[in-house]
Every structure is written in C-alpha cells, then in structure tokens.
C-alpha positions as semicolon CSV with decimal commas, in nm:
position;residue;x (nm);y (nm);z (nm)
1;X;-0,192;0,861;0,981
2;X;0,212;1,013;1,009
3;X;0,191;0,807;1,368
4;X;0,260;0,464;1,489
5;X;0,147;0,607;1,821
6;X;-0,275;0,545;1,735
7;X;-0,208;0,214;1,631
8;X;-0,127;0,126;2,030
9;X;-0,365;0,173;2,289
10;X;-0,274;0,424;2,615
11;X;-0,213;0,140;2,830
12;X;0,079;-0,044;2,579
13;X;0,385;0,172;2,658
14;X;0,451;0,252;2,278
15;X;0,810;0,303;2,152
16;X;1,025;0,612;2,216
17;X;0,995;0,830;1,892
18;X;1,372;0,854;1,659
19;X;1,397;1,191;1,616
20;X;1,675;1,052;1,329
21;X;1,441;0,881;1,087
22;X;1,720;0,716;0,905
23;X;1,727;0,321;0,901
24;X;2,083;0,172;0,836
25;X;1,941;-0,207;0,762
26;X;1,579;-0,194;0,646
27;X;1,454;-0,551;0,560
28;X;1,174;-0,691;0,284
29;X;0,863;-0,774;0,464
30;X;0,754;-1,009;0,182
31;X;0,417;-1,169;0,219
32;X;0,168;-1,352;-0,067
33;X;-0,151;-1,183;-0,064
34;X;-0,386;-1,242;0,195
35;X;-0,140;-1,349;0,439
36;X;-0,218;-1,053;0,701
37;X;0,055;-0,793;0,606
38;X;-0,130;-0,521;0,757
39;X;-0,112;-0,678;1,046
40;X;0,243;-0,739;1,072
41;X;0,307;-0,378;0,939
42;X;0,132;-0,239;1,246
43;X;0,291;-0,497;1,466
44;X;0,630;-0,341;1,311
45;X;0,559;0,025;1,368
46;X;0,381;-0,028;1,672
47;X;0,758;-0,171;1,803
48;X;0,994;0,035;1,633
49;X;0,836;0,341;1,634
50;X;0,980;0,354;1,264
51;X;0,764;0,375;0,941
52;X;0,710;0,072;0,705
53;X;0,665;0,144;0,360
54;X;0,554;-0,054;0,038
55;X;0,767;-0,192;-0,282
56;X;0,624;0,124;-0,470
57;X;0,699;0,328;-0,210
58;X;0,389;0,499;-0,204
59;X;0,477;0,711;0,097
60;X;0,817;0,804;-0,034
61;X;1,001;0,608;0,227
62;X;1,201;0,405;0,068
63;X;1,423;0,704;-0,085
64;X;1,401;0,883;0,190
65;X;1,570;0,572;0,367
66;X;1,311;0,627;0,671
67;X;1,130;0,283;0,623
68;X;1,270;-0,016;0,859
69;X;1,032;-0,275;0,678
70;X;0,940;-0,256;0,322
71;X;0,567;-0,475;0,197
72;X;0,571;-0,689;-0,127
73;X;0,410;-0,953;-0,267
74;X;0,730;-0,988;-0,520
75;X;0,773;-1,208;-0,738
76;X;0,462;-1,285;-0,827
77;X;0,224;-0,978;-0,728
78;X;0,458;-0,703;-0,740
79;X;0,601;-0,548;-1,101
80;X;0,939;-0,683;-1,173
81;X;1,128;-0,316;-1,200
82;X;1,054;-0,298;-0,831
83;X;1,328;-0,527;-0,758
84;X;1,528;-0,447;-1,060
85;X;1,527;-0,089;-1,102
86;X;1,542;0,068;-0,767
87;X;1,797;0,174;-0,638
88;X;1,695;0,213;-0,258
89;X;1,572;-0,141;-0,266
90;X;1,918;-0,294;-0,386
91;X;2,035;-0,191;-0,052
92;X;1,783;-0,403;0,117
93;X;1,961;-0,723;0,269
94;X;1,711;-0,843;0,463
95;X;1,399;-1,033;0,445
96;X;1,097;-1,106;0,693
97;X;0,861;-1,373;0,509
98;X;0,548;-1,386;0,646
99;X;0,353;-1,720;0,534
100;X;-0,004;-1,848;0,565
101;X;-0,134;-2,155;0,479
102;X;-0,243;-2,154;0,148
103;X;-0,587;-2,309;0,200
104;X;-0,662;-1,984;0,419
105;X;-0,469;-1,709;0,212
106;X;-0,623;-1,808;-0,116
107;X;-0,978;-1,715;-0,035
108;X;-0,847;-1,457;0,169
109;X;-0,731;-1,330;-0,252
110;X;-1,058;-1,384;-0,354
111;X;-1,241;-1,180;-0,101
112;X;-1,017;-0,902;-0,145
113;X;-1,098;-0,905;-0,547
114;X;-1,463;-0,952;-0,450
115;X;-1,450;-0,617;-0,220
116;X;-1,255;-0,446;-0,488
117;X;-1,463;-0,579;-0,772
118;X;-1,756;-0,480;-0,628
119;X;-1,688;-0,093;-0,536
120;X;-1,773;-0,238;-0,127
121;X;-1,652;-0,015;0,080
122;X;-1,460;-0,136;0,461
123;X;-1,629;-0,436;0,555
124;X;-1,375;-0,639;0,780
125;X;-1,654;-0,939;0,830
126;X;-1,812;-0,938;0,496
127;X;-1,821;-1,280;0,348
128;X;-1,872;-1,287;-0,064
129;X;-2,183;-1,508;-0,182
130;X;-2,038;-1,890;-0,184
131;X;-2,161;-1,922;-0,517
132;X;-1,893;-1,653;-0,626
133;X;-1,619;-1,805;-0,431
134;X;-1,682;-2,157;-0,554
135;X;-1,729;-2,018;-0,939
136;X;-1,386;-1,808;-0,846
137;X;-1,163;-2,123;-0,699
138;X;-1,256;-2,379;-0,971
139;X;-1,115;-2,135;-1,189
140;X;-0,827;-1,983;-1,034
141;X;-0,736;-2,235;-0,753
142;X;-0,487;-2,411;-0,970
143;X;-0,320;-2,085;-1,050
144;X;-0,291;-1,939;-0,710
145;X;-0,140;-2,209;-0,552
146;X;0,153;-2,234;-0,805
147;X;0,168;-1,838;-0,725
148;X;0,155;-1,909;-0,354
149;X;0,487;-2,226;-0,468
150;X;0,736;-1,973;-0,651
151;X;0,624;-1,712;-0,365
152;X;0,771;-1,916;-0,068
153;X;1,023;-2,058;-0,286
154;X;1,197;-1,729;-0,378
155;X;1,213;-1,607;-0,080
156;X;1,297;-1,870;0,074
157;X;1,593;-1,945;-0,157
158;X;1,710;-1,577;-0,213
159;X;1,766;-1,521;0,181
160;X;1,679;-1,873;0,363
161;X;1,927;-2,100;0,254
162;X;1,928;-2,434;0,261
163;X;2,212;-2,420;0,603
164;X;1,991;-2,151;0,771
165;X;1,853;-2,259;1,131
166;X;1,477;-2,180;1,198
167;X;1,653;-1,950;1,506
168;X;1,896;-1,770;1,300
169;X;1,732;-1,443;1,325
170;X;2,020;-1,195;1,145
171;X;1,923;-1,160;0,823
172;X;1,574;-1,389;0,729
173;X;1,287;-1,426;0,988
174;X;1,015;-1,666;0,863
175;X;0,760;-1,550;1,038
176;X;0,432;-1,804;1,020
177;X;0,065;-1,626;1,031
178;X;-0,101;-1,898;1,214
179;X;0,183;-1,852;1,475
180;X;0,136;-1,538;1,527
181;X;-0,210;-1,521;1,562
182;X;-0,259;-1,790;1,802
183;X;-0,316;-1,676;2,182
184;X;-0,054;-1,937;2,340
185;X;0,276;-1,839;2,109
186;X;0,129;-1,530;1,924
187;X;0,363;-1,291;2,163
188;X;0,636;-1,524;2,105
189;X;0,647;-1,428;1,817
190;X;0,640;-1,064;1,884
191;X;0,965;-1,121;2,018
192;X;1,093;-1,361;1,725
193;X;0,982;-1,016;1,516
194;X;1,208;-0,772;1,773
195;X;1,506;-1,005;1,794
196;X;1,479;-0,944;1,399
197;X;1,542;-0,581;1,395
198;X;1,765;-0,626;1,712
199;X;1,975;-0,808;1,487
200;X;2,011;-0,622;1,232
201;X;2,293;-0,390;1,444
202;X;2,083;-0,075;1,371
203;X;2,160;0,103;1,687
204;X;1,862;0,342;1,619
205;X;1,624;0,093;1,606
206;X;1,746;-0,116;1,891
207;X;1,757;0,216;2,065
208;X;1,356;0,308;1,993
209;X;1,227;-0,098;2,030
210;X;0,943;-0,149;2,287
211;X;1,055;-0,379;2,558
212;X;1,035;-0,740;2,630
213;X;0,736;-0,674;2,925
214;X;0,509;-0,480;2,628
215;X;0,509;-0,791;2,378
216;X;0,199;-0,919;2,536
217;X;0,016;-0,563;2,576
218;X;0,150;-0,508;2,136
219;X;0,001;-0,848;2,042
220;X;-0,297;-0,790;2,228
221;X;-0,421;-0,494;2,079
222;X;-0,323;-0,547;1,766
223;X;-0,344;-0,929;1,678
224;X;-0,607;-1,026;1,887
C-alpha cells in the first residue's frame, strides 16, 4: 500500500499527511532478523505519516530522500555495498536498534527459512515440525548467535558509544522488542520511538508526529 493511513484503525487519530515528502535526518532502523522489524516499521509510519524504506531501497525511497527510517539487518544480513556504496545512505546519521533476545529471534530465523523454504504461503501462527527446528539449531545455533554478537556490537559501537546515556535520544535509540511488546511499558516506548524523530530537529516530521494522547490507541492496534 502508498498509505500509512490503513495501517491505523478509524478510531487512532493517524498523523497529518507532509505534503513535502522530503526527510532532512532519516535514521537506520537496524534490527537482526527476526527481531519484529515489521512491526516497528508500521509503528514508524503509523506516527510520522512518513514512508520507511529498506537498505536496498526497494521502493526507491532512499534516493528520493522521502524515507524517515531505513530497515537493515547490516552487517551481517545485509550486502556490504549497501553501506559502502550508496550514496543516500552516507547521509544517514542516525540509528534506531531494535534488539530481541536472542533465544526468541533465532527461531524466529528459522521459521522464516522454513516458510520460505517450503514455498508456504502467509501463515502468521504456523509453527515448523520440531523435528526440523531441532535438526536446524544443532546445526546453525552456534552460528547465529555469533551473527546476533557482531550485530548488537556494531551498532552499538558505530552510534552508541561507550558515554551514551540509555535516555539520550538524539542520535541512537535502542529500542528493546520485549519492551515494546509488553502491555505495561509497550506505549512507553511509543513515545521513547517519537522523542527519537522529535529529536532529530526535522521540523517536518515533528510537524506531521501523532500526539502524546494517541501512543496508547498506535500501540494498541498495531503491537498488541
């Protein structure tokens, strides 16, 4: 779909539409697989009213400069000329990093190779054989979780920094999924997510942002 607007139910007040599609300050919304990026990319458009786009920008976002949150799984899922050779995403100062426990988001890998394996078409509940998954993690376990290591670690060296305060929300937002996704702090971290592109100084963004009253109605809908 070219709108945020079915993403949000007609009782959430979704955002005002930008009729300038431009973002000044997009950020990285960098995630291991299995970690729930969709979810966090609706949670994005559903508050911005902007479009999110993807490290091979797919949609063409990313050159159009239209995307205020940009999906990889860099370093270790994404091809390396995505970070080397494009030019739109050397402009890209910011970071989101969405983490999961590992123990959840590794099997979460598998099922999504199992689905995709298996030509299986939407199946949100589908759980593969445990034969498959146990056959699966004795061979790749190992693997994955040094994956999931140099994941967390490059992104949280590249824009954490060691000084960096869990509430410094200007340029790096480490945003955890088992947060989010729990009913008593899940919309507080809504608003951990808005302060994010608050701070960024985009006045366009701030401008089009749902407000503070609709970050129960957002998580609602779409988390839960």
């Amino acid at each position: 779909s070219n709108s945020h607007a079915d993403l949000i139910p007609s009782e959430c007040k979704p955002p005002k539409k930008p009729k300038e599609r431009k973002v000044k300050h997009p950020a990285w919304l960098a995630s291991f697989p299995g970690s729930g990026a969709s979810l966090v990319y609706r949670l994005v458009e559903g508050m911005t009213g902007y479009y999110t786009g993807d490290d091979m920008d797919s949609k063409g976002m990313l050159g159009k400069h239209a995307a205020v949150a940009v999906k990889t799984h860099y370093p270790t899922h994404s091809p390396k000329q995505v970070m080397q050779n494009s030019e739109a995403s050397k402009d890209i100062k910011r970071a989101i990093l969405l983490i999961r426990n590992p123990l959840h988001a590794i099997p979460s890998v598998f099922r999504f190779i199992y689905v995709k394996s298996n030509n299986i078409q939407s199946e949100p509940d589908l759980r593969p054989p445990v034969k498959n998954w146990i056959y699966w993690r004795n061979e790749n376990f190992t693997e994955q979780l040094n994956h999931w290591l140099k994941h967390t670690e490059y992104w949280m060296g590249r824009y954490g920094g060691p000084d960096m305060s869990p509430t410094d929300h200007k340029d790096f937002l480490l945003l955890p999924y088992e947060h989010l996704t729990r009913v008593d702090v899940g919309a507080v971290e809504v608003g951990n997510l808005a302060e994010f592109f608050v701070a960024s100084g985009d006045s366009g963004v701030k401008k089009h942002l749902i407000e503070p009253d609709q970050y129960c109605c957002l998580w609602d809908r779409i988390v839960r």
